[in-house]
Amino acid sequence: MGCVGSKTKTVKQSLGNEDPVVLAAETEFTASEVEALYELFKKLSSAVFNDGQIHKEEFQLALFRNSQKENLFADRVFDLFDIKRNGVIEFGEFVRSLSVFHPNASNEDKIAFAFKLYDLRQTGYIEREEVKQMVIALLNESDMNLSDEVIEMILDKTFAEADTNGDGKIDPEEWRDFVMHNPSLMKNMTLPYLKDITTAFPSFVFRSEVDDAAS
């Protein structure tokens, strides 16, 4: 019994004080996938500071291969991963946050995560200016240039369809209905293969509308 306990304790300590069995039970990942994610986490968390935590600079390096690049998109994703709001991403937060992108994660969870991404001011609503800021950030990330006129057209189209009660903002229920009628908006909320996580994080929603406008 003592040997088994020691082995479990060693595994837990080696995974940033997290038990892979517990993380597997709380997420869509298997215990072996959790262990594989830890190898990725170690790589990301040692890119700049090597202290067992992912700092914003390291997160930006993972997304853009540039730790100095300022991007609202990266900031928002980092903030959502930083569940404890202490300025760093710990391994448990990393796994629990990535779980929403698992193919087996529910659409409701994916929709809710995307809503929080755009609710910049955390008011419980998505406002036009918030969507505009995120669209511009995604364009910058993609090195795409659209005129202000085209961006405003994207916003007009989005709010005409999503803001069904006409109050100038999108509430969670409107957002859910909008996404359900436009499933392509959520196509980047799933990472089909674990190896995808090692290359880039998804660009979430509205990418398809931006791409269509640019083509």
PDB file of C-alpha atoms in Angstrom:
ATOM      1  CA  MET A   1       0.000   0.000   0.000  1.00  0.00           C
ATOM      2  CA  GLY A   2       2.825   2.343   0.872  1.00  0.00           C
ATOM      3  CA  CYS A   3       4.415   1.883  -2.535  1.00  0.00           C
ATOM      4  CA  VAL A   4       1.157   2.675  -4.354  1.00  0.00           C
ATOM      5  CA  GLY A   5       0.644   5.846  -2.297  1.00  0.00           C
ATOM      6  CA  SER A   6       4.187   6.972  -2.936  1.00  0.00           C
ATOM      7  CA  LYS A   7       3.776   6.396  -6.661  1.00  0.00           C
ATOM      8  CA  THR A   8       0.521   8.396  -6.750  1.00  0.00           C
ATOM      9  CA  LYS A   9       2.103  11.226  -4.815  1.00  0.00           C
ATOM     10  CA  THR A  10       5.085  11.267  -7.193  1.00  0.00           C
ATOM     11  CA  VAL A  11       2.840  11.432 -10.256  1.00  0.00           C
ATOM     12  CA  LYS A  12       0.802  14.249  -8.729  1.00  0.00           C
ATOM     13  CA  GLN A  13       3.902  16.252  -7.856  1.00  0.00           C
ATOM     14  CA  SER A  14       5.287  15.726 -11.364  1.00  0.00           C
ATOM     15  CA  LEU A  15       2.101  17.191 -12.854  1.00  0.00           C
ATOM     16  CA  GLY A  16       2.237  20.511 -11.066  1.00  0.00           C
ATOM     17  CA  ASN A  17       0.507  19.224  -7.913  1.00  0.00           C
ATOM     18  CA  GLU A  18      -2.443  18.028  -9.969  1.00  0.00           C
ATOM     19  CA  ASP A  19      -3.748  14.476 -10.021  1.00  0.00           C
ATOM     20  CA  PRO A  20      -4.209  13.349 -13.658  1.00  0.00           C
ATOM     21  CA  VAL A  21      -7.060  11.052 -12.625  1.00  0.00           C
ATOM     22  CA  VAL A  22      -8.920  13.944 -10.988  1.00  0.00           C
ATOM     23  CA  LEU A  23      -8.317  16.245 -13.969  1.00  0.00           C
ATOM     24  CA  ALA A  24      -9.542  13.513 -16.314  1.00  0.00           C
ATOM     25  CA  ALA A  25     -12.707  13.156 -14.241  1.00  0.00           C
ATOM     26  CA  GLU A  26     -13.347  16.905 -14.338  1.00  0.00           C
ATOM     27  CA  THR A  27     -12.596  17.386 -18.058  1.00  0.00           C
ATOM     28  CA  GLU A  28     -13.055  15.648 -21.394  1.00  0.00           C
ATOM     29  CA  PHE A  29      -9.449  14.410 -21.411  1.00  0.00           C
ATOM     30  CA  THR A  30      -8.231  10.954 -20.449  1.00  0.00           C
ATOM     31  CA  ALA A  31      -5.532  10.594 -17.795  1.00  0.00           C
ATOM     32  CA  SER A  32      -2.970   9.785 -20.489  1.00  0.00           C
ATOM     33  CA  GLU A  33      -3.983  12.897 -22.442  1.00  0.00           C
ATOM     34  CA  VAL A  34      -3.592  14.955 -19.277  1.00  0.00           C
ATOM     35  CA  GLU A  35      -0.050  13.630 -18.938  1.00  0.00           C
ATOM     36  CA  ALA A  36       0.634  14.497 -22.586  1.00  0.00           C
ATOM     37  CA  LEU A  37      -0.745  17.990 -21.985  1.00  0.00           C
ATOM     38  CA  TYR A  38       1.666  18.385 -19.115  1.00  0.00           C
ATOM     39  CA  GLU A  39       4.577  17.931 -21.517  1.00  0.00           C
ATOM     40  CA  LEU A  40       3.149  20.763 -23.622  1.00  0.00           C
ATOM     41  CA  PHE A  41       2.555  22.854 -20.500  1.00  0.00           C
ATOM     42  CA  LYS A  42       6.180  22.406 -19.392  1.00  0.00           C
ATOM     43  CA  LYS A  43       7.365  23.566 -22.796  1.00  0.00           C
ATOM     44  CA  LEU A  44       5.140  26.657 -22.818  1.00  0.00           C
ATOM     45  CA  SER A  45       5.769  27.582 -19.181  1.00  0.00           C
ATOM     46  CA  SER A  46       9.547  27.498 -19.583  1.00  0.00           C
ATOM     47  CA  ALA A  47       9.701  29.570 -22.754  1.00  0.00           C
ATOM     48  CA  VAL A  48      10.518  32.790 -20.872  1.00  0.00           C
ATOM     49  CA  PHE A  49      10.464  32.374 -17.075  1.00  0.00           C
ATOM     50  CA  ASN A  50      10.716  28.606 -16.386  1.00  0.00           C
ATOM     51  CA  ASP A  51       8.768  28.757 -13.125  1.00  0.00           C
ATOM     52  CA  GLY A  52       6.104  26.124 -13.776  1.00  0.00           C
ATOM     53  CA  GLN A  53       3.443  28.670 -14.736  1.00  0.00           C
ATOM     54  CA  ILE A  54       2.455  30.225 -18.050  1.00  0.00           C
ATOM     55  CA  HIS A  55       2.879  33.995 -18.025  1.00  0.00           C
ATOM     56  CA  LYS A  56       1.186  36.278 -20.534  1.00  0.00           C
ATOM     57  CA  GLU A  57       4.427  36.716 -22.483  1.00  0.00           C
ATOM     58  CA  GLU A  58       4.713  32.936 -22.847  1.00  0.00           C
ATOM     59  CA  PHE A  59       1.060  32.676 -23.843  1.00  0.00           C
ATOM     60  CA  GLN A  60       1.559  35.303 -26.553  1.00  0.00           C
ATOM     61  CA  LEU A  61       4.651  33.422 -27.702  1.00  0.00           C
ATOM     62  CA  ALA A  62       2.543  30.262 -28.080  1.00  0.00           C
ATOM     63  CA  LEU A  63      -0.155  32.082 -30.069  1.00  0.00           C
ATOM     64  CA  PHE A  64       1.936  34.433 -32.171  1.00  0.00           C
ATOM     65  CA  ARG A  65       5.563  33.309 -31.735  1.00  0.00           C
ATOM     66  CA  ASN A  66       6.175  36.811 -30.421  1.00  0.00           C
ATOM     67  CA  SER A  67       6.120  37.532 -26.679  1.00  0.00           C
ATOM     68  CA  GLN A  68       6.005  41.295 -27.252  1.00  0.00           C
ATOM     69  CA  LYS A  69       3.030  41.417 -29.621  1.00  0.00           C
ATOM     70  CA  GLU A  70       0.075  43.159 -28.017  1.00  0.00           C
ATOM     71  CA  ASN A  71      -3.254  41.671 -29.027  1.00  0.00           C
ATOM     72  CA  LEU A  72      -6.657  41.961 -27.427  1.00  0.00           C
ATOM     73  CA  PHE A  73      -7.510  38.447 -28.580  1.00  0.00           C
ATOM     74  CA  ALA A  74      -4.533  36.966 -26.733  1.00  0.00           C
ATOM     75  CA  ASP A  75      -5.336  39.029 -23.647  1.00  0.00           C
ATOM     76  CA  ARG A  76      -8.935  37.801 -23.564  1.00  0.00           C
ATOM     77  CA  VAL A  77      -8.042  34.140 -23.992  1.00  0.00           C
ATOM     78  CA  PHE A  78      -5.340  34.461 -21.328  1.00  0.00           C
ATOM     79  CA  ASP A  79      -7.805  36.082 -18.918  1.00  0.00           C
ATOM     80  CA  LEU A  80     -10.300  33.242 -19.433  1.00  0.00           C
ATOM     81  CA  PHE A  81      -7.620  30.608 -18.887  1.00  0.00           C
ATOM     82  CA  ASP A  82      -6.405  32.446 -15.759  1.00  0.00           C
ATOM     83  CA  ILE A  83      -9.293  31.196 -13.641  1.00  0.00           C
ATOM     84  CA  LYS A  84      -7.735  32.311 -10.342  1.00  0.00           C
ATOM     85  CA  ARG A  85      -7.090  35.805 -11.728  1.00  0.00           C
ATOM     86  CA  ASN A  86      -3.547  35.842 -10.378  1.00  0.00           C
ATOM     87  CA  GLY A  87      -1.753  36.772 -13.591  1.00  0.00           C
ATOM     88  CA  VAL A  88      -0.462  33.309 -14.487  1.00  0.00           C
ATOM     89  CA  ILE A  89      -1.916  30.059 -15.812  1.00  0.00           C
ATOM     90  CA  GLU A  90      -1.292  27.002 -13.670  1.00  0.00           C
ATOM     91  CA  PHE A  91      -1.441  23.479 -15.042  1.00  0.00           C
ATOM     92  CA  GLY A  92      -4.886  22.725 -13.640  1.00  0.00           C
ATOM     93  CA  GLU A  93      -6.273  25.912 -15.184  1.00  0.00           C
ATOM     94  CA  PHE A  94      -4.602  25.036 -18.476  1.00  0.00           C
ATOM     95  CA  VAL A  95      -6.247  21.603 -18.695  1.00  0.00           C
ATOM     96  CA  ARG A  96      -9.666  22.715 -17.468  1.00  0.00           C
ATOM     97  CA  SER A  97      -9.738  25.618 -19.916  1.00  0.00           C
ATOM     98  CA  LEU A  98      -8.556  23.563 -22.882  1.00  0.00           C
ATOM     99  CA  SER A  99     -11.249  20.984 -22.177  1.00  0.00           C
ATOM    100  CA  VAL A 100     -13.879  23.231 -23.778  1.00  0.00           C
ATOM    101  CA  PHE A 101     -12.103  22.729 -27.133  1.00  0.00           C
ATOM    102  CA  HIS A 102     -12.241  18.947 -26.891  1.00  0.00           C
ATOM    103  CA  PRO A 103     -14.460  17.328 -29.580  1.00  0.00           C
ATOM    104  CA  ASN A 104     -16.541  15.745 -26.806  1.00  0.00           C
ATOM    105  CA  ALA A 105     -17.161  19.034 -24.977  1.00  0.00           C
ATOM    106  CA  SER A 106     -20.770  20.168 -25.183  1.00  0.00           C
ATOM    107  CA  ASN A 107     -21.840  22.869 -27.612  1.00  0.00           C
ATOM    108  CA  GLU A 108     -23.356  24.741 -24.679  1.00  0.00           C
ATOM    109  CA  ASP A 109     -19.946  24.982 -23.010  1.00  0.00           C
ATOM    110  CA  LYS A 110     -18.319  26.125 -26.236  1.00  0.00           C
ATOM    111  CA  ILE A 111     -21.006  28.742 -26.835  1.00  0.00           C
ATOM    112  CA  ALA A 112     -20.695  30.028 -23.267  1.00  0.00           C
ATOM    113  CA  PHE A 113     -16.904  30.287 -23.531  1.00  0.00           C
ATOM    114  CA  ALA A 114     -17.121  32.208 -26.809  1.00  0.00           C
ATOM    115  CA  PHE A 115     -19.688  34.564 -25.258  1.00  0.00           C
ATOM    116  CA  LYS A 116     -17.306  35.350 -22.385  1.00  0.00           C
ATOM    117  CA  LEU A 117     -14.540  35.965 -24.898  1.00  0.00           C
ATOM    118  CA  TYR A 118     -16.504  38.810 -26.496  1.00  0.00           C
ATOM    119  CA  ASP A 119     -17.987  40.168 -23.265  1.00  0.00           C
ATOM    120  CA  LEU A 120     -14.921  42.328 -22.728  1.00  0.00           C
ATOM    121  CA  ARG A 121     -16.375  44.416 -19.924  1.00  0.00           C
ATOM    122  CA  GLN A 122     -17.940  41.367 -18.253  1.00  0.00           C
ATOM    123  CA  THR A 123     -21.364  42.993 -18.172  1.00  0.00           C
ATOM    124  CA  GLY A 124     -23.256  39.865 -19.212  1.00  0.00           C
ATOM    125  CA  TYR A 125     -23.905  41.362 -22.664  1.00  0.00           C
ATOM    126  CA  ILE A 126     -21.927  41.691 -25.884  1.00  0.00           C
ATOM    127  CA  GLU A 127     -21.975  45.255 -27.166  1.00  0.00           C
ATOM    128  CA  ARG A 128     -21.199  46.512 -30.656  1.00  0.00           C
ATOM    129  CA  GLU A 129     -17.937  48.189 -29.662  1.00  0.00           C
ATOM    130  CA  GLU A 130     -16.736  44.982 -28.004  1.00  0.00           C
ATOM    131  CA  VAL A 131     -17.348  42.986 -31.175  1.00  0.00           C
ATOM    132  CA  LYS A 132     -15.585  45.668 -33.214  1.00  0.00           C
ATOM    133  CA  GLN A 133     -12.528  45.541 -30.972  1.00  0.00           C
ATOM    134  CA  MET A 134     -12.343  41.756 -31.234  1.00  0.00           C
ATOM    135  CA  VAL A 135     -12.846  41.710 -35.017  1.00  0.00           C
ATOM    136  CA  ILE A 136     -10.004  44.216 -35.403  1.00  0.00           C
ATOM    137  CA  ALA A 137      -7.814  42.109 -33.106  1.00  0.00           C
ATOM    138  CA  LEU A 138      -8.520  38.968 -35.142  1.00  0.00           C
ATOM    139  CA  LEU A 139      -7.760  40.854 -38.350  1.00  0.00           C
ATOM    140  CA  ASN A 140      -4.441  41.994 -36.911  1.00  0.00           C
ATOM    141  CA  GLU A 141      -3.641  38.435 -35.882  1.00  0.00           C
ATOM    142  CA  SER A 142      -4.351  37.244 -39.431  1.00  0.00           C
ATOM    143  CA  ASP A 143      -2.493  40.145 -41.067  1.00  0.00           C
ATOM    144  CA  MET A 144      -5.712  41.017 -42.884  1.00  0.00           C
ATOM    145  CA  ASN A 145      -6.670  44.571 -43.747  1.00  0.00           C
ATOM    146  CA  LEU A 146     -10.318  45.560 -44.089  1.00  0.00           C
ATOM    147  CA  SER A 147     -11.634  49.075 -44.415  1.00  0.00           C
ATOM    148  CA  ASP A 148     -13.683  50.614 -41.624  1.00  0.00           C
ATOM    149  CA  GLU A 149     -16.646  50.476 -43.980  1.00  0.00           C
ATOM    150  CA  VAL A 150     -16.374  46.696 -44.394  1.00  0.00           C
ATOM    151  CA  ILE A 151     -15.933  46.204 -40.649  1.00  0.00           C
ATOM    152  CA  GLU A 152     -19.046  48.269 -39.989  1.00  0.00           C
ATOM    153  CA  MET A 153     -20.909  46.134 -42.542  1.00  0.00           C
ATOM    154  CA  ILE A 154     -19.865  43.003 -40.626  1.00  0.00           C
ATOM    155  CA  LEU A 155     -21.122  44.570 -37.405  1.00  0.00           C
ATOM    156  CA  ASP A 156     -24.399  45.689 -39.003  1.00  0.00           C
ATOM    157  CA  LYS A 157     -25.019  42.194 -40.341  1.00  0.00           C
ATOM    158  CA  THR A 158     -24.141  40.548 -37.043  1.00  0.00           C
ATOM    159  CA  PHE A 159     -26.354  42.767 -34.893  1.00  0.00           C
ATOM    160  CA  ALA A 160     -29.230  42.780 -37.361  1.00  0.00           C
ATOM    161  CA  GLU A 161     -29.383  39.012 -36.993  1.00  0.00           C
ATOM    162  CA  ALA A 162     -28.261  38.512 -33.394  1.00  0.00           C
ATOM    163  CA  ASP A 163     -29.825  41.448 -31.531  1.00  0.00           C
ATOM    164  CA  THR A 164     -33.394  40.236 -31.902  1.00  0.00           C
ATOM    165  CA  ASN A 165     -34.907  42.579 -29.294  1.00  0.00           C
ATOM    166  CA  GLY A 166     -33.148  45.614 -30.785  1.00  0.00           C
ATOM    167  CA  ASP A 167     -31.597  46.943 -27.575  1.00  0.00           C
ATOM    168  CA  GLY A 168     -28.150  47.387 -29.106  1.00  0.00           C
ATOM    169  CA  LYS A 169     -26.501  44.475 -27.301  1.00  0.00           C
ATOM    170  CA  ILE A 170     -26.460  40.691 -27.446  1.00  0.00           C
ATOM    171  CA  ASP A 171     -27.518  38.757 -24.353  1.00  0.00           C
ATOM    172  CA  PRO A 172     -26.561  35.096 -23.728  1.00  0.00           C
ATOM    173  CA  GLU A 173     -29.825  33.733 -25.118  1.00  0.00           C
ATOM    174  CA  GLU A 174     -29.568  35.849 -28.268  1.00  0.00           C
ATOM    175  CA  TRP A 175     -25.959  34.749 -28.638  1.00  0.00           C
ATOM    176  CA  ARG A 176     -26.938  31.097 -28.332  1.00  0.00           C
ATOM    177  CA  ASP A 177     -29.692  31.468 -30.955  1.00  0.00           C
ATOM    178  CA  PHE A 178     -27.335  33.364 -33.262  1.00  0.00           C
ATOM    179  CA  VAL A 179     -24.671  30.660 -33.052  1.00  0.00           C
ATOM    180  CA  MET A 180     -27.205  27.860 -33.478  1.00  0.00           C
ATOM    181  CA  HIS A 181     -28.330  29.482 -36.738  1.00  0.00           C
ATOM    182  CA  ASN A 182     -24.712  30.080 -37.786  1.00  0.00           C
ATOM    183  CA  PRO A 183     -22.842  26.925 -36.695  1.00  0.00           C
ATOM    184  CA  SER A 184     -19.810  27.784 -38.828  1.00  0.00           C
ATOM    185  CA  LEU A 185     -19.013  30.542 -36.326  1.00  0.00           C
ATOM    186  CA  MET A 186     -18.083  27.871 -33.799  1.00  0.00           C
ATOM    187  CA  LYS A 187     -15.992  25.690 -36.076  1.00  0.00           C
ATOM    188  CA  ASN A 188     -12.755  26.824 -34.426  1.00  0.00           C
ATOM    189  CA  MET A 189     -14.051  26.019 -30.946  1.00  0.00           C
ATOM    190  CA  THR A 190     -12.957  22.400 -31.415  1.00  0.00           C
ATOM    191  CA  LEU A 191      -9.425  21.066 -31.677  1.00  0.00           C
ATOM    192  CA  PRO A 192      -9.880  17.634 -33.317  1.00  0.00           C
ATOM    193  CA  TYR A 193      -6.447  16.287 -32.436  1.00  0.00           C
ATOM    194  CA  LEU A 194      -4.257  16.753 -29.413  1.00  0.00           C
ATOM    195  CA  LYS A 195      -1.322  17.651 -31.655  1.00  0.00           C
ATOM    196  CA  ASP A 196      -3.222  20.730 -32.842  1.00  0.00           C
ATOM    197  CA  ILE A 197      -2.811  22.220 -29.373  1.00  0.00           C
ATOM    198  CA  THR A 198       0.958  22.284 -29.826  1.00  0.00           C
ATOM    199  CA  THR A 199       0.802  24.557 -32.855  1.00  0.00           C
ATOM    200  CA  ALA A 200      -1.816  27.223 -32.211  1.00  0.00           C
ATOM    201  CA  PHE A 201      -4.899  28.100 -30.253  1.00  0.00           C
ATOM    202  CA  PRO A 202      -8.183  28.514 -32.118  1.00  0.00           C
ATOM    203  CA  SER A 203      -9.303  31.891 -33.384  1.00  0.00           C
ATOM    204  CA  PHE A 204     -12.816  31.254 -32.137  1.00  0.00           C
ATOM    205  CA  VAL A 205     -15.791  32.884 -33.816  1.00  0.00           C
ATOM    206  CA  PHE A 206     -16.407  35.545 -36.455  1.00  0.00           C
ATOM    207  CA  ARG A 207     -13.348  34.335 -38.378  1.00  0.00           C
ATOM    208  CA  SER A 208     -15.591  32.907 -41.089  1.00  0.00           C
ATOM    209  CA  GLU A 209     -17.404  36.236 -41.507  1.00  0.00           C
ATOM    210  CA  VAL A 210     -14.104  38.090 -41.673  1.00  0.00           C
ATOM    211  CA  ASP A 211     -12.770  35.627 -44.236  1.00  0.00           C
ATOM    212  CA  ASP A 212     -15.916  35.953 -46.348  1.00  0.00           C
ATOM    213  CA  ALA A 213     -15.711  39.735 -46.281  1.00  0.00           C
ATOM    214  CA  ALA A 214     -12.078  39.687 -47.386  1.00  0.00           C
ATOM    215  CA  SER A 215     -12.643  37.277 -50.262  1.00  0.00           C
TER     216      SER A 215
END
